[in-house]
Coordinates of C-alpha atoms in Angstrom, one line a residue:
Chain A
G26 CA -2.0 103.2 155.0
V27 CA -1.4 106.7 153.8
F28 CA 2.3 106.5 154.0
A29 CA 2.5 103.3 152.1
H30 CA 0.3 104.9 149.4
L31 CA 2.6 107.9 149.3
E32 CA 5.6 105.7 149.0
A33 CA 4.1 103.9 146.2
L34 CA 3.2 107.1 144.4
E35 CA 6.8 108.4 144.9
A36 CA 8.2 105.2 143.5
Q37 CA 5.9 105.5 140.5
A38 CA 6.9 109.1 139.9
Y39 CA 10.6 108.2 140.1
E40 CA 10.2 105.4 137.6
A41 CA 8.3 107.6 135.2
A42 CA 11.1 110.2 135.4
L43 CA 13.7 107.6 134.6
K44 CA 11.7 106.4 131.6
Q45 CA 11.3 110.0 130.5
E46 CA 15.0 110.5 130.7
E47 CA 15.7 107.4 128.8
L48 CA 13.3 108.4 126.1
Q49 CA 14.9 111.8 125.8
Q50 CA 18.3 110.4 125.5
Q51 CA 17.1 108.0 122.7
E52 CA 15.5 110.9 120.9
E53 CA 18.6 113.0 121.1
K54 CA 20.7 110.1 119.8
L55 CA 18.2 109.7 116.9
A56 CA 18.3 113.4 116.1
R57 CA 22.1 113.3 116.1
L58 CA 22.2 110.3 113.8
K59 CA 19.7 111.8 111.4
A60 CA 21.8 115.0 111.3
R61 CA 24.8 112.9 110.5
V62 CA 22.9 111.1 107.7
R63 CA 22.0 114.5 106.3
E64 CA 25.6 115.7 106.4
L65 CA 26.8 112.6 104.6
R66 CA 24.1 112.9 102.0
L67 CA 25.1 116.6 101.4
Q68 CA 28.7 115.6 101.1
R69 CA 27.8 112.9 98.6
D70 CA 25.7 115.3 96.5
A71 CA 28.5 117.9 96.5
L72 CA 31.0 115.3 95.3
R73 CA 28.6 114.1 92.6
A74 CA 28.1 117.6 91.4
K75 CA 31.9 118.0 91.3
V76 CA 32.3 114.9 89.2
D77 CA 29.5 116.0 86.8
L78 CA 31.2 119.4 86.5
Q79 CA 34.6 117.9 85.7
E80 CA 33.0 115.8 83.0
K81 CA 31.2 118.8 81.5
G82 CA 34.4 120.9 81.8
Q83 CA 36.2 118.4 79.6
L84 CA 33.6 118.7 77.0
G85 CA 33.6 122.4 77.2
K86 CA 37.4 122.5 76.5
E87 CA 36.9 120.6 73.3
G88 CA 34.1 122.9 72.3
A89 CA 36.3 126.0 72.9
V90 CA 39.1 124.7 70.7
L91 CA 36.7 124.4 67.7
D92 CA 35.3 127.9 68.3
K93 CA 38.6 129.6 68.6
A94 CA 38.4 130.6 64.9
Q95 CA 35.7 133.2 65.5
P96 CA 35.7 134.6 69.1
S97 CA 33.0 137.2 69.7
A98 CA 31.7 139.3 72.6
Q99 CA 28.6 137.1 72.6
D100 CA 30.7 134.0 73.1
G101 CA 32.5 135.6 76.0
L102 CA 29.3 136.5 77.7
E103 CA 27.9 133.0 77.2
R104 CA 31.0 131.5 78.6
K105 CA 30.8 133.7 81.6
I106 CA 27.2 132.7 82.2
K107 CA 28.1 129.0 81.8
S108 CA 30.9 129.2 84.3
M109 CA 28.6 131.1 86.7
K110 CA 26.0 128.3 86.4
A111 CA 28.7 125.7 87.1
M112 CA 29.8 127.6 90.2
L113 CA 26.2 127.8 91.5
Q114 CA 25.9 124.0 91.2
I115 CA 29.0 123.4 93.2
F116 CA 28.4 126.0 95.9
Y117 CA 24.8 125.4 96.6
L118 CA 25.3 122.9 99.4
T119 CA 28.4 124.5 100.9
G120 CA 26.6 127.4 102.4
I121 CA 26.9 129.6 99.3
S122 CA 23.9 129.7 97.1
G123 CA 23.2 131.9 94.2
K124 CA 20.6 133.0 91.7
L125 CA 21.2 134.4 88.2
T126 CA 19.7 137.8 87.9
K127 CA 19.0 140.0 84.9
Q128 CA 22.3 141.7 85.2
G129 CA 24.4 139.1 86.8
V130 CA 24.2 136.9 89.9
C131 CA 23.2 137.2 93.5
F132 CA 25.0 135.1 96.0
C133 CA 23.7 134.2 99.5
I134 CA 26.4 133.3 102.0
S135 CA 25.0 131.4 105.0
T136 CA 27.2 131.3 108.0
A137 CA 27.3 128.6 110.6
Y138 CA 29.5 127.6 113.5
E139 CA 29.8 124.1 114.8
G140 CA 26.3 123.1 113.8
T141 CA 24.6 126.3 114.8
Y142 CA 23.2 128.3 111.8
L143 CA 24.0 132.0 112.1
D144 CA 23.2 135.0 109.8
S145 CA 23.1 135.1 106.0
Y146 CA 24.6 137.8 103.9
Y147 CA 24.0 138.8 100.2
L148 CA 26.3 139.8 97.4
D149 CA 24.6 141.1 94.3
L150 CA 27.1 141.2 91.4
L151 CA 26.9 142.7 87.9
I152 CA 28.6 140.8 85.1
K153 CA 28.8 143.5 82.4
P154 CA 30.6 145.6 81.4
Q155 CA 32.9 144.0 84.0
V156 CA 32.3 142.2 87.2
Q157 CA 31.4 144.5 90.0
I158 CA 29.5 144.6 93.2
Y159 CA 26.1 146.2 92.7
R160 CA 25.0 145.9 96.3
H161 CA 25.5 143.8 99.3
S162 CA 24.5 143.2 102.9
V163 CA 28.0 142.3 104.2
P164 CA 28.8 144.0 107.5
I165 CA 30.8 147.2 106.9
F166 CA 33.8 146.1 109.0
I167 CA 34.5 143.1 106.8
P168 CA 37.2 144.3 104.3
L169 CA 35.0 143.5 101.3
E170 CA 36.6 146.1 99.0
Q171 CA 40.0 144.8 99.7
I172 CA 39.0 141.3 98.8
A173 CA 37.2 142.5 95.7
R174 CA 40.3 144.3 94.5
K175 CA 42.3 141.1 94.8
H176 CA 40.0 138.5 93.4
L177 CA 36.8 139.9 91.8
Q178 CA 38.1 140.5 88.3
T179 CA 40.3 137.4 88.1
D180 CA 38.4 134.6 89.8
I181 CA 34.8 135.1 91.0
R182 CA 34.7 131.7 92.6
R183 CA 37.7 132.6 94.7
F184 CA 36.3 136.0 95.6
V185 CA 33.0 134.5 96.9
S186 CA 34.9 131.8 98.7
V187 CA 37.2 134.3 100.5
V188 CA 34.3 136.5 101.5
S189 CA 32.5 133.4 102.8
D190 CA 35.6 132.5 104.8
H191 CA 35.7 135.9 106.3
L192 CA 32.0 135.9 107.2
N193 CA 32.1 132.4 108.7
A194 CA 35.1 133.2 110.8
Y195 CA 33.6 136.4 112.0
A196 CA 30.3 134.7 112.8
G197 CA 32.3 132.0 114.7
R198 CA 34.3 134.5 116.7
R199 CA 31.2 136.5 117.6
Y200 CA 29.4 133.4 118.5
Q201 CA 32.2 132.3 120.9
A202 CA 32.3 135.8 122.5
D203 CA 28.5 135.9 122.9
Q204 CA 28.5 132.4 124.4
L205 CA 31.2 133.4 126.8
Q206 CA 29.2 136.4 128.0
E207 CA 26.0 134.5 128.2
H208 CA 27.1 131.3 130.0
F209 CA 30.3 132.3 131.9
S210 CA 29.5 135.8 133.0
D211 CA 30.0 134.9 136.7
Q212 CA 33.6 133.9 136.0
I213 CA 34.4 137.1 134.1
E214 CA 35.7 140.0 136.1
G215 CA 34.6 143.4 134.9
T216 CA 33.6 143.8 131.2
L217 CA 34.7 141.8 128.3
Q218 CA 36.5 144.2 125.9
R219 CA 35.7 143.3 122.3
N220 CA 35.4 145.1 119.0
S221 CA 33.2 144.9 115.8
L222 CA 35.3 142.2 114.1
C223 CA 35.7 140.3 117.4
N224 CA 39.4 140.0 116.6
L225 CA 40.7 141.3 119.9
L226 CA 39.3 140.2 123.2
V227 CA 40.7 141.4 126.5
F228 CA 39.3 140.4 129.8
S229 CA 40.0 139.0 133.3
Y230 CA 38.5 135.8 134.6
H231 CA 38.8 133.9 137.9
V232 CA 39.0 130.2 138.6
S233 CA 38.1 128.8 142.0
S234 CA 40.2 125.9 143.1
E235 CA 41.1 124.6 146.6
S236 CA 38.9 127.3 148.1
K237 CA 41.1 130.0 146.6
T238 CA 40.1 132.3 143.8
L239 CA 42.8 132.8 141.2
V240 CA 42.5 135.8 138.8
F241 CA 43.9 135.6 135.3
N242 CA 44.1 138.3 132.6
V243 CA 43.9 137.3 129.0
R244 CA 44.4 139.0 125.7
L245 CA 43.2 137.1 122.6
L246 CA 44.3 138.3 119.2
Y247 CA 42.8 136.8 116.1
G248 CA 45.4 137.7 113.5
D249 CA 43.8 135.7 110.7
L250 CA 40.4 137.1 109.8
C251 CA 39.5 133.8 108.1
C252 CA 40.1 131.9 111.3
S253 CA 37.9 131.6 114.4
L254 CA 40.7 130.7 116.7
P255 CA 43.2 133.2 118.1
T256 CA 46.7 133.5 116.6
E257 CA 48.2 135.1 119.8
V258 CA 47.2 134.4 123.3
I259 CA 48.7 136.1 126.4
V260 CA 47.5 134.8 129.8
S261 CA 49.0 136.5 132.8
C262 CA 48.4 136.5 136.5
T263 CA 48.3 139.4 139.0
P264 CA 51.8 140.4 140.0
D265 CA 51.4 139.1 143.5
A266 CA 50.4 135.6 142.4
P267 CA 52.3 132.5 143.4
A268 CA 54.9 131.1 141.0
Y269 CA 53.1 127.8 140.3
L270 CA 50.3 129.7 138.6
A271 CA 52.5 130.4 135.7
E272 CA 52.0 126.7 134.7
T273 CA 48.3 127.1 134.9
A274 CA 48.4 130.2 132.9
A275 CA 50.5 128.4 130.2
A276 CA 48.0 125.6 130.2
H277 CA 45.1 127.9 129.7
S278 CA 47.0 129.8 127.0
D279 CA 47.5 126.6 125.1
L280 CA 43.8 125.7 125.6
F281 CA 42.6 129.0 124.2
R282 CA 44.8 128.6 121.2
R283 CA 43.4 125.2 120.3
V284 CA 39.8 125.1 121.4
A285 CA 36.7 127.4 121.0
L286 CA 36.5 130.0 123.7
H287 CA 33.3 128.8 125.4
K288 CA 34.4 125.2 125.3
A289 CA 37.8 126.2 126.8
F290 CA 35.9 127.9 129.6
R291 CA 33.7 124.9 130.1
S292 CA 36.8 122.7 130.6
I293 CA 38.5 125.3 132.8
S294 CA 35.6 125.6 135.1
S295 CA 35.0 121.9 135.3
A296 CA 38.7 121.4 136.0
G297 CA 38.4 123.9 138.8
E298 CA 35.5 122.0 140.3
K299 CA 37.3 118.7 140.2
A300 CA 40.3 120.2 142.1
D301 CA 38.0 121.2 145.0
Chain B
M30 CA 30.6 170.8 144.3
D31 CA 31.0 173.5 141.8
E32 CA 28.1 175.9 141.2
T33 CA 28.5 175.4 137.4
V34 CA 28.4 171.6 137.8
A35 CA 25.3 171.8 139.9
E36 CA 23.6 174.0 137.4
Y37 CA 24.6 171.8 134.5
I38 CA 23.2 168.7 136.2
R39 CA 20.0 170.5 137.1
R40 CA 19.5 171.7 133.5
T41 CA 20.3 168.2 132.1
V42 CA 17.7 166.5 134.4
L43 CA 15.1 169.1 133.3
K44 CA 15.5 168.0 129.7
I45 CA 14.5 164.4 130.5
P46 CA 10.8 163.6 130.4
R47 CA 9.6 163.1 133.9
D48 CA 8.8 159.4 133.5
E49 CA 12.2 158.6 132.2
I50 CA 14.3 160.4 134.8
K51 CA 14.7 157.5 137.2
T52 CA 15.8 155.0 134.5
T53 CA 18.2 157.6 132.9
L54 CA 19.8 158.2 136.3
Q55 CA 20.1 154.5 136.8
K56 CA 21.8 154.1 133.4
W57 CA 24.2 156.9 134.5
G58 CA 25.2 154.8 137.5
F59 CA 26.6 157.7 139.6
L60 CA 23.9 157.7 142.2
S61 CA 23.3 154.5 144.2
E62 CA 19.9 152.7 144.2
T63 CA 19.4 153.7 147.9
Q64 CA 20.0 157.4 147.0
L65 CA 17.6 157.2 144.1
Q66 CA 14.9 155.6 146.4
T67 CA 15.0 158.9 148.4
V68 CA 13.7 160.9 145.5
N69 CA 10.0 161.3 144.8
F70 CA 9.9 161.1 141.0
R71 CA 6.2 162.0 140.9
Q72 CA 6.7 165.6 142.0
L73 CA 7.3 168.5 139.6
K74 CA 10.5 168.2 137.5
D75 CA 11.9 171.4 139.1
S76 CA 11.8 169.7 142.5
I77 CA 13.1 166.4 141.2
S78 CA 16.1 168.1 139.6
Q79 CA 16.8 170.0 142.9
D80 CA 16.7 166.7 144.8
V81 CA 19.1 165.1 142.3
V82 CA 21.5 168.0 142.6
H83 CA 21.6 167.6 146.3
L84 CA 22.3 163.9 146.0
C85 CA 25.1 164.7 143.5
E86 CA 26.5 167.1 146.1
E87 CA 26.6 164.3 148.6
N88 CA 28.7 162.3 146.1
S89 CA 30.8 165.4 145.2
A90 CA 30.1 165.1 141.5
D91 CA 32.6 166.8 139.2
I92 CA 32.2 168.2 135.7
K93 CA 33.3 164.9 134.1
Q94 CA 30.6 162.9 135.9
A95 CA 28.0 165.6 135.0
A96 CA 29.1 165.4 131.4
D97 CA 28.7 161.6 131.5
L98 CA 25.0 162.1 132.4
D99 CA 24.7 164.3 129.3
V100 CA 26.2 161.5 127.2
V101 CA 23.6 159.0 128.7
Y102 CA 20.8 161.5 127.9
N103 CA 21.9 162.0 124.3
H104 CA 22.3 158.2 123.8
V105 CA 18.7 157.7 124.9
Y106 CA 17.4 160.7 122.8
P107 CA 19.8 160.9 119.9
N108 CA 17.1 162.1 117.5
K109 CA 17.0 165.5 119.0
R110 CA 20.3 166.3 117.3
M111 CA 21.2 166.7 113.7
W112 CA 23.9 164.2 112.7
S113 CA 26.3 164.3 109.8
V114 CA 28.1 161.3 108.4
Y115 CA 31.8 161.4 107.7
Q116 CA 33.7 158.8 105.7
M117 CA 37.3 157.8 106.4
N118 CA 39.9 156.3 104.1
K119 CA 43.1 154.5 104.7
T120 CA 45.6 153.3 102.1
G121 CA 47.2 150.3 104.0
E122 CA 45.6 146.9 104.0
E123 CA 46.8 145.7 107.5
T124 CA 44.1 144.3 109.7
D125 CA 42.9 146.6 112.4
F126 CA 43.0 145.2 115.9
F127 CA 41.0 147.9 117.5
D128 CA 41.9 148.3 121.1
I129 CA 39.6 150.7 122.9
K130 CA 42.1 151.7 125.5
D131 CA 44.6 152.6 122.8
F132 CA 41.9 154.6 120.9
K133 CA 40.9 156.7 123.9
K134 CA 44.5 157.4 124.7
K135 CA 45.4 158.6 121.2
F136 CA 42.2 160.6 120.8
K137 CA 42.7 162.5 124.1
R138 CA 46.4 163.1 123.5
R139 CA 45.9 164.5 120.0
L140 CA 43.0 166.8 121.1
R141 CA 44.7 168.0 124.3
S142 CA 48.0 168.7 122.5
A143 CA 46.1 171.3 120.4
L144 CA 43.7 172.6 123.0
K145 CA 44.2 172.3 126.7
N146 CA 40.7 173.3 127.8
V147 CA 38.5 170.5 126.7
T148 CA 36.2 168.1 128.5
I149 CA 36.3 164.6 126.9
N150 CA 34.0 161.8 127.9
F151 CA 33.7 158.3 126.4
R152 CA 31.0 155.7 126.8
E153 CA 30.9 152.3 125.2
Y154 CA 27.8 150.3 124.3
E155 CA 27.0 146.7 123.5
D156 CA 26.7 147.2 119.8
N157 CA 30.4 148.3 119.6
A158 CA 29.3 151.9 119.4
I159 CA 31.6 154.4 121.2
W160 CA 30.1 157.7 122.2
I161 CA 32.4 160.6 122.6
R162 CA 31.4 164.0 124.1
I163 CA 33.7 167.0 123.7
A164 CA 33.1 170.3 125.3
W165 CA 35.3 173.0 123.8
G166 CA 37.1 175.9 125.5
T167 CA 39.8 178.3 124.4
P168 CA 43.3 178.8 125.7
Y169 CA 41.8 181.3 128.1
T170 CA 38.3 180.1 128.9
K171 CA 36.9 177.0 130.4
P172 CA 35.0 174.5 128.1
N173 CA 31.4 175.5 127.2
Q174 CA 29.4 172.5 128.5
Y175 CA 26.3 173.7 126.8
K176 CA 27.7 173.5 123.3
A177 CA 29.3 170.1 123.3
S178 CA 30.0 168.1 120.2
Y179 CA 29.1 164.4 120.0
V180 CA 30.8 161.7 118.0
V181 CA 29.5 158.1 117.5
Y182 CA 32.1 155.7 116.2
H183 CA 31.8 151.9 115.6
S184 CA 35.1 150.2 115.8
Q185 CA 36.8 149.1 112.6
V186 CA 34.2 150.9 110.5
P187 CA 35.2 153.7 108.0
Y188 CA 32.3 156.0 109.1
V189 CA 31.9 158.4 111.9
F190 CA 28.7 160.2 113.0
I191 CA 29.2 163.7 114.2
S192 CA 26.8 166.1 115.8
A193 CA 28.8 169.2 115.8
S194 CA 27.9 172.1 118.0
V195 CA 27.4 175.6 116.8
L196 CA 31.2 176.0 117.2
K197 CA 31.9 174.5 113.7
S198 CA 35.5 175.8 113.9
N199 CA 36.4 172.8 116.0
V200 CA 35.4 170.2 113.5
P201 CA 38.8 170.1 111.7
L202 CA 40.6 169.5 115.0
L203 CA 38.0 166.9 115.9
C204 CA 38.6 165.1 112.5
Q205 CA 42.3 165.1 113.0
A206 CA 42.0 163.5 116.4
L207 CA 39.7 160.9 115.0
L208 CA 42.1 160.0 112.2
V209 CA 44.9 159.6 114.6
A210 CA 42.9 157.5 117.0
C211 CA 41.2 155.3 114.4
N212 CA 44.3 154.9 112.2
Y213 CA 43.0 156.4 109.0
H214 CA 44.5 158.8 106.5
D215 CA 41.8 161.2 105.5
I216 CA 38.2 162.0 106.3
R217 CA 35.5 163.8 104.4
E218 CA 32.0 164.8 105.1
M219 CA 29.4 162.9 103.2
E220 CA 26.2 164.3 101.7
L221 CA 24.1 162.5 104.2
R222 CA 22.5 164.3 107.1
G223 CA 19.5 163.6 109.3
H224 CA 18.1 163.4 112.9
C225 CA 17.5 159.7 113.1
L226 CA 21.0 158.4 114.0
N227 CA 20.0 154.7 113.8
S228 CA 18.7 155.2 110.2
L229 CA 21.9 156.9 109.2
K230 CA 23.7 153.9 110.6
D231 CA 21.3 151.6 108.7
I232 CA 22.1 153.3 105.5
V233 CA 25.9 153.3 105.6
F234 CA 26.2 150.0 107.4
K235 CA 23.9 148.5 104.7
R236 CA 21.5 147.2 107.4
Y237 CA 18.3 148.4 105.6
S238 CA 16.1 146.0 103.7
Q239 CA 17.4 145.4 100.2
N240 CA 15.4 143.0 98.0
F241 CA 18.0 140.3 97.2
Q242 CA 16.9 137.5 94.9
T243 CA 17.4 134.1 96.3
Y244 CA 16.5 130.6 95.3
C245 CA 13.6 130.4 97.6
P246 CA 11.6 133.5 97.1
R247 CA 8.7 134.0 99.5
P248 CA 5.3 133.6 97.7
L249 CA 3.9 136.9 96.7
P250 CA 1.3 137.9 99.3
E251 CA -0.9 139.8 96.8
K252 CA -2.3 136.6 95.3
S253 CA -3.6 135.2 98.5
V254 CA -5.1 138.4 99.9
T255 CA -8.9 138.2 100.1
P256 CA -10.6 141.2 98.5
V257 CA -12.1 143.8 100.9
S258 CA -15.5 143.5 99.4
E259 CA -16.8 140.1 98.6
D260 CA -19.4 141.6 96.3
L261 CA -19.0 139.9 92.9
R262 CA -20.5 142.8 91.1
V263 CA -17.4 144.9 92.1
V264 CA -14.7 144.3 89.5
Q265 CA -11.1 145.6 89.9
E266 CA -10.5 147.1 86.5
N267 CA -6.8 147.8 87.0
R268 CA -5.8 144.9 89.2
R269 CA -2.9 144.1 86.9
E270 CA -1.7 147.6 87.1
K271 CA -1.9 147.6 90.9
E272 CA 0.1 144.3 91.0
R273 CA 2.7 145.8 88.7
I274 CA 3.0 148.8 90.9
L275 CA 3.4 146.6 94.0
R276 CA 6.1 144.5 92.3
V277 CA 8.0 147.5 91.0
N278 CA 7.9 149.2 94.4
R279 CA 9.2 146.1 96.0
E280 CA 12.1 145.9 93.7
A281 CA 13.0 149.5 94.4
F282 CA 12.4 149.6 98.1
G283 CA 12.6 146.1 99.4
D284 CA 10.1 144.6 101.9
G285 CA 11.2 145.9 105.2
P286 CA 10.9 149.2 106.9
Q287 CA 12.8 152.1 105.3
P288 CA 15.5 154.1 107.1
K289 CA 14.1 157.3 108.5
L290 CA 15.2 160.5 106.7
E291 CA 13.5 163.9 107.0
F292 CA 14.5 165.4 103.7
A293 CA 16.2 165.0 100.3
Q294 CA 17.6 168.0 98.5
Y295 CA 18.3 168.3 94.8
K296 CA 20.2 171.2 93.3
L297 CA 19.3 171.3 89.6
E298 CA 21.9 172.5 87.2
T299 CA 20.0 171.4 84.1
M300 CA 18.9 173.3 81.1
F301 CA 15.3 174.3 81.0
K302 CA 13.7 172.3 78.2
S303 CA 10.7 174.0 76.7
D304 CA 8.9 174.4 73.4
P305 CA 11.1 176.9 71.4
K306 CA 8.0 178.6 70.2
M307 CA 7.1 179.5 73.7
D308 CA 10.2 181.6 74.0
V309 CA 10.7 180.9 77.7
L310 CA 14.3 181.3 78.9
Y311 CA 15.9 182.0 75.6
K312 CA 19.3 182.3 77.3
K313 CA 21.2 179.0 77.1
E314 CA 21.9 178.9 80.8
P315 CA 21.2 176.2 83.3
F316 CA 18.0 176.8 85.1
R317 CA 18.9 177.3 88.8
C318 CA 16.5 175.5 91.0
L319 CA 16.6 173.8 94.3
V320 CA 14.0 171.0 95.0
K321 CA 13.6 169.9 98.6
F322 CA 11.4 167.0 99.7
S323 CA 10.5 167.0 103.4
S324 CA 8.6 164.5 105.4
P325 CA 8.5 163.0 108.8
H326 CA 9.6 159.8 107.1
L327 CA 10.7 160.5 103.5
L328 CA 11.4 157.1 102.2
E329 CA 8.2 155.5 103.5
S330 CA 6.2 158.3 101.9
L331 CA 8.1 157.9 98.6
K332 CA 7.4 154.1 98.8
S333 CA 3.6 154.8 99.2
L334 CA 3.4 157.4 96.4
A335 CA 2.8 155.0 93.5
A336 CA 0.3 152.7 95.4
A337 CA -1.6 155.9 96.4
G338 CA -1.9 156.9 92.8
V339 CA 0.0 160.1 93.3
A340 CA 3.0 159.2 91.2
D341 CA 3.9 156.8 88.4
A342 CA 5.8 153.6 89.1
P343 CA 8.7 153.1 88.8
L344 CA 9.8 156.2 90.6
S345 CA 12.6 158.2 89.4
P346 CA 16.0 156.6 90.3
L347 CA 16.9 160.0 91.7
L348 CA 14.5 159.2 94.5
T349 CA 15.0 155.5 94.9
C350 CA 18.8 155.6 95.0
I351 CA 18.9 157.5 98.3
P352 CA 19.8 154.6 100.6
H353 CA 21.9 152.8 98.0
K354 CA 24.0 155.9 97.3
A355 CA 24.0 156.9 101.0
R356 CA 23.2 160.5 100.3
N357 CA 20.3 162.9 100.5
Y358 CA 21.9 165.9 98.9
F359 CA 22.3 165.8 95.2
R360 CA 23.5 168.0 92.4
V361 CA 21.7 167.1 89.2
K362 CA 23.4 167.9 85.9
D363 CA 22.2 167.1 82.4
R364 CA 22.2 163.7 80.9
K365 CA 25.9 163.2 80.2
S366 CA 27.1 163.3 83.8
L367 CA 24.4 161.9 86.0
L368 CA 24.3 162.3 89.8
T369 CA 27.6 163.9 90.8
G370 CA 28.8 166.6 93.0
S371 CA 28.8 167.6 96.5
F372 CA 26.6 169.5 98.8
V373 CA 26.7 173.2 98.1
S374 CA 25.7 175.2 101.2
P375 CA 22.8 177.5 100.6

């Protein structure tokens, strides 16, 4: 009758849903593997480029010895351009790409954090009369001038690499804080105190376990601007909290020091659920 | 509730366009949703503001809360004020771990140690912007709430945006308090001024569109644009010139929207160059002249000059360097020393 028919339809729908899920899982797996293949290919290309460069570098040294008799300003410039081209080859696949311009070179630093691509920033450099920054789109709170004073004149590659480290770490810290506010806002009490560099985060969060709500205060200090994990973590409880909470606080503190903020919260909240 | 507080709230509400009053009050957060429901926001503004004042009386609003409403209003309508940009310097290279609680404490302490009668309000926003409102008094009078100064500071950034009130004598004290709170050594006013706060931020934070060359340049749109008239008898005589102008303009201004400035001022201290036979200005003295360009949107209009045929491309670097040099006041001297100098007040 009708009921039997409805049952049959229900069974069909259930099976279809199961199949759909299976398919999705397979597709996800495939996408993951493809991404892995891409990663490995990139690594291989980068290593190849490195090997090529080393070979060319050796030839270059011999060439320089012969030319030493008559150094000229023209040679100096040519050498600079050659080393610039070599750098561009190595860096292309590591998130730093560049293009030679009329007056120098323009670098594009792409940031990413754990597989998510984030913003790109530009550094337009002049080569003559000496290396200097012509213009850039680096956020104003990144200590670009400081880094330039240390490295720009002596080692352009190091300079770009350090700026890239700063930008990637900043992008990572900001990403973690944004993820925290987006996905765990119900566990955060009050506002999340942050700043432009995202190198100091102060907030309170609660964990529900055994039908009790425990409130913790945390202060995360990121002392190394090239790092997206905190160097100093202080997790404290409210003054009237029971003594055993100190252990939990210490465990959380250790977690925040080792693991990305939003991932740490994921494990904290799932641990709380398990305890219920 | 104080008479002066009531009057101040009433006048602040009157400044807000009628359709925005409810949302502004909601942003303020001092009156509850239920309280706001009791107000008819379709009546005349005079009546709305009276109703709002009554509600504030119910909640016993004080001057600090009334001042907070003023901050909210100015944050929604920042372009009604003229903003100056100040640059700060520090000599140390230690990392700045900006703590907002610390900042507020230091700022208030420094200001209050010099002047007891001040009203200080802070409001923080999602983009790390901190708005500070200061109403100034004297050792003998209460702060004048109608002539407050506003400061906008983004943490860990060496720039501050100040909209000083008419009482300019308080600016040095304000600067000192900022230096202490932000941990910098000195502060100077830049030659950059305008009404559009976001554009001033875009300029000094380098958030405006700069045409950076990359490995994957986008294909030039000009080539694929279909001509307006399909009539084959119409020939574009100067198509190449038009393309050149577009390309040069792009290099100078980039692709995106320009920051909004209302004027650029050039004080000329150059020698007048004329045919010696014409005998004009025989004195060997710089020709004193002040050139001021004004526009509702100066940089966009400069960008469109060449395409409109009004000026030659490329434009003078004196005009195109404005966002890059982060200034709209210039002192132009002769060839040897190019763009130098500071703003000289008229």
